Each structure stands twice: as C-alpha cells, then as structure tokens.
Amino acid sequence: MNISRAKGTKDIFFDDMKIWQYVEENIKEICIKHNIDQIRTPIFEDTTLFSRSVGDETDIVNKEMYTFLDKGNRSITLRPELTAGVVRAYIENGFSSMLTPIKLWYIGTMYRYEKMQKGRYREFSQFGIEVFGSDSYLADIEVISVAYELFKKLRISDKIALKINSIGCSKCRAKYIDTLKEYLVDKIDNMCDDCKIRYVKNPMRIIDCKQDKCKSAKQNLPMITDYLCDDCSKDFESLKQTLFDVGIEYEIDKTIVRGLDYYNKTVFEFISKDLGLAVGGGGRYDTLVEVLGGTHTPAIGFGLGMDRIILLLKEYELVKNNRNVDIYFIIFDSNIFPKVFKLTNDLRDLGYIIDIDICNRSFNAQLKYASKIKARYICIIGEDELKENLCGLKNMNTSEQIKVDMSAEEIGNILK
Ligand code: AMP
C-alpha cells in the first residue's frame, strides 16, 4: 500500500514552488531594506513555552497543539506559532543587552491540529516580524508598513483590508473587564461552554467567539476603545493619524482582540476582501518578555500566512511568468560533458539558466526535450565543434542558427 502524506500537510513543488520562491525573495529583499535581521528558531520547543505565552485557555494550547513526550520524557510541542520561540531566543541569547531596537524576521512552518478547509492546514507557514525595544507607535507603523509593502510588491494591496484596534494596557483593561463581566453576568449561562470558561479566565476573548449561540448576548457589548486610559488613547490616535499620513488605508474594527493572550494596545489583522480569509495578524506584546522570564521589553510583531498569500496570488493570477531555461546544451555523447562543464558554469555565473543532458539520450530525444521545456536556445556540441572551438546556437523561437566561439562572453552577447 502506498503511504500518503499526513492529513493537513502538502507537498510544494514545480510551478507552486516557484511562486513560493518569488514571495520569499520579495520578503527577503524588503526585510534587508528595512535593516531587519533573519532569525531561525527550532521547530519544537518545551511545551511550557506555549502554555505560558499563548495562554492556557486558547484553542491553540487547549485543542490544537502537537504535543508529545520525547524519549527523555520531556514534554515537547511542535511550534503552533513563532512569536513565543523568538521571545525565548531573545531572552536566552541575551538580546536585551544589545543595541535596541532588535528587529527580526522569520519564515517557518507551524503546526496546529485544526479542521481542514480552504487555506487552513495542519502544517502551514508564516512570515513574521518581531521588533523589540520600542514602545513608540512608530514601531507599530514600521511593522505594519513592512506587510503593506510586501502586499504592494505582490500587487495584492488593494485586495487586502487592514483592520486595527487597541485593546489597551493592563491599567485600562482591568476597568474594562469589570464592566464587560457586569454586562455579561446575566447572559453567560446561555453562552457556549468555551465562553463560560473565558468569562472566568480571560473575558475579552468572548468578543471574538464565532458561535451562533453567543451572538445575541454580544449585540451591545461595551467596547475596550471607550475605556482606554489617556496614554493608550493618545497612542492609538497617533497610530491612526500616522497611518493616514503615510498613505496606509485602514479600518477600525472594535471586535479584534486576537486569539492569543499576550497582546496589548495595538492589534491588527489583514483580511482578504474577496475571500474573507485572514491573511495575517499581529499586535503589541509589551509584557511577554517579562512573562517568559526576561526584563521588561516592549515589543510588537505580526505573522502572515504564507499559504494564504500564495492562494491569493493564484486566485488573481498575479504570478510573474517564470523564466525558462536560457540554453539547453545538446551533446553528441557523454565524453563531451566534461569538456563543456566550464562553459556551462561560466554562463551560469553570468546569470543564465543552463541545462544539459544527463540521461545519455539520442540527439533527437535531447532536441525534443529542449523544445518541451521551452528552452530559449539550444547549443549543439559534438567533436567537430570542439575541434573548431565553435558551437551551434539555435534560437528556438526564430529557428535562426549561428556558429559562435565557445566562450561564455560571446554566447552571452547573443542572448542579451
Ligand atoms: P495567528 O497566528 O492565528 O494569528 O495566524 C496568523 C496567520 O497565519 C493567519 O492570519 C493565517 O493567514 C495564517 N494561519 C493561521 N492558521 C493557519 C492554518 N491552520 N492554515 C493556514 N494558515 C494559517
């Protein structure tokens, strides 16, 4: 019996892989230009890292984590998100004693045992940024603008809505939570079981419960934005004004509280306007470094769903045409391979995509192959060509054929 891939995972290859590479190259370029450093952290971490940071009462920790005991009896979890791992790395590697701000980006796979649907997998990838050491709303702008630039570069910025909210700091939130609980006290018995637990442990998470049962109870909920303290309110105003000033369109969505426990102040989501899917989300987490054992460090970040970005690019057919092979080398027999080895590599050094027969196929079979892969040119080399130090270069579009010196520069001049 054949072995299939595990449910919720996928293989990425050929044309799809090229789209992934195209997105990843753009991410890398944008991050370099923003002076953001790349970080890689382990795919698995100590389970406590996630229960302590993401929150014991979240669906992620409660229902979705891939947790197991390793052979040393340690509880290990495949990362369900990456902020916690980056914060752990920040503390463990002493980043707090380095020059601030520390700006980091990552791309990696995450693991959540979720119900499968369009754009929802059990193994998925996120591109994320985490910025440590600034409590200014300017850091919020910087982080949001990186995502915005990526969307612009990929030509999907008009297809994605940025929704922002402020969920305040611990000071203003305490007052708000009292009011929220008071409002819900005679309604909670008719709400879902998860909300009953949230009511006790983290009442704000009731706001983004999607259960029909809870909808009517939430119709006139008091909203945190009406309870922000002066500092949080001023910050939120500055954020909105600056987003406007720099030309990043946004909407205020008071229902955004984010699914994870560690957020405070600015929270945001990027939503696909047509598909209604969340493409990404993030926010401030000024207390998380402390919660995980470090010194107080304000921080903000986002995670964008790579799989969903790719989905949008395919949906709107926005992917650039991929480059074909520039020259396919047709060799008369295998002895010729080592003799053209340097030439093929010199051409690759000049930036051309070069391919050559590695199957010992007949001349005609090589010709057919070159035409199937839509090579721009073929370069035919046999013993005679080697003796003359010339090769036959054929333009596959025009069928024009010429003899050129077997030098990368000469051939490169023709290809330009
Ligand atoms: P979250 O960490 O839950 O805020 O997710 C951030 C982004 O990651 C979401 O907006 C999605 O684009 C993406 N994402 C989250 N969960 C999944 C999943 N199971 N499959 C694919 N993408 C996901």
Short mmCIF file of C-alpha atoms in Angstrom, two decimals, residues 5 9-21 310 314 322:
data_model
loop_
_atom_site.label_atom_id
_atom_site.label_comp_id
_atom_site.label_asym_id
_atom_site.label_seq_id
_atom_site.Cartn_x
_atom_site.Cartn_y
_atom_site.Cartn_z
CA ARG A 5 1.11 12.43 3.29
CA THR A 9 0.03 18.73 5.07
CA LYS A 10 1.00 19.32 1.47
CA ASP A 11 3.90 18.87 -0.92
CA ILE A 12 5.03 22.02 -2.68
CA PHE A 13 6.79 21.56 -6.00
CA PHE A 14 7.34 22.76 -9.60
CA ASP A 15 5.20 25.82 -10.50
CA ASP A 16 3.87 26.27 -6.95
CA MET A 17 7.40 26.14 -5.57
CA LYS A 18 8.36 28.93 -7.95
CA ILE A 19 5.55 31.07 -6.57
CA TRP A 20 6.78 30.38 -3.02
CA GLN A 21 10.31 31.33 -4.03
CA ILE A 310 0.10 32.13 -2.30
CA LYS A 314 -3.05 32.13 -7.67
CA ASN A 322 8.71 32.21 -14.55
#
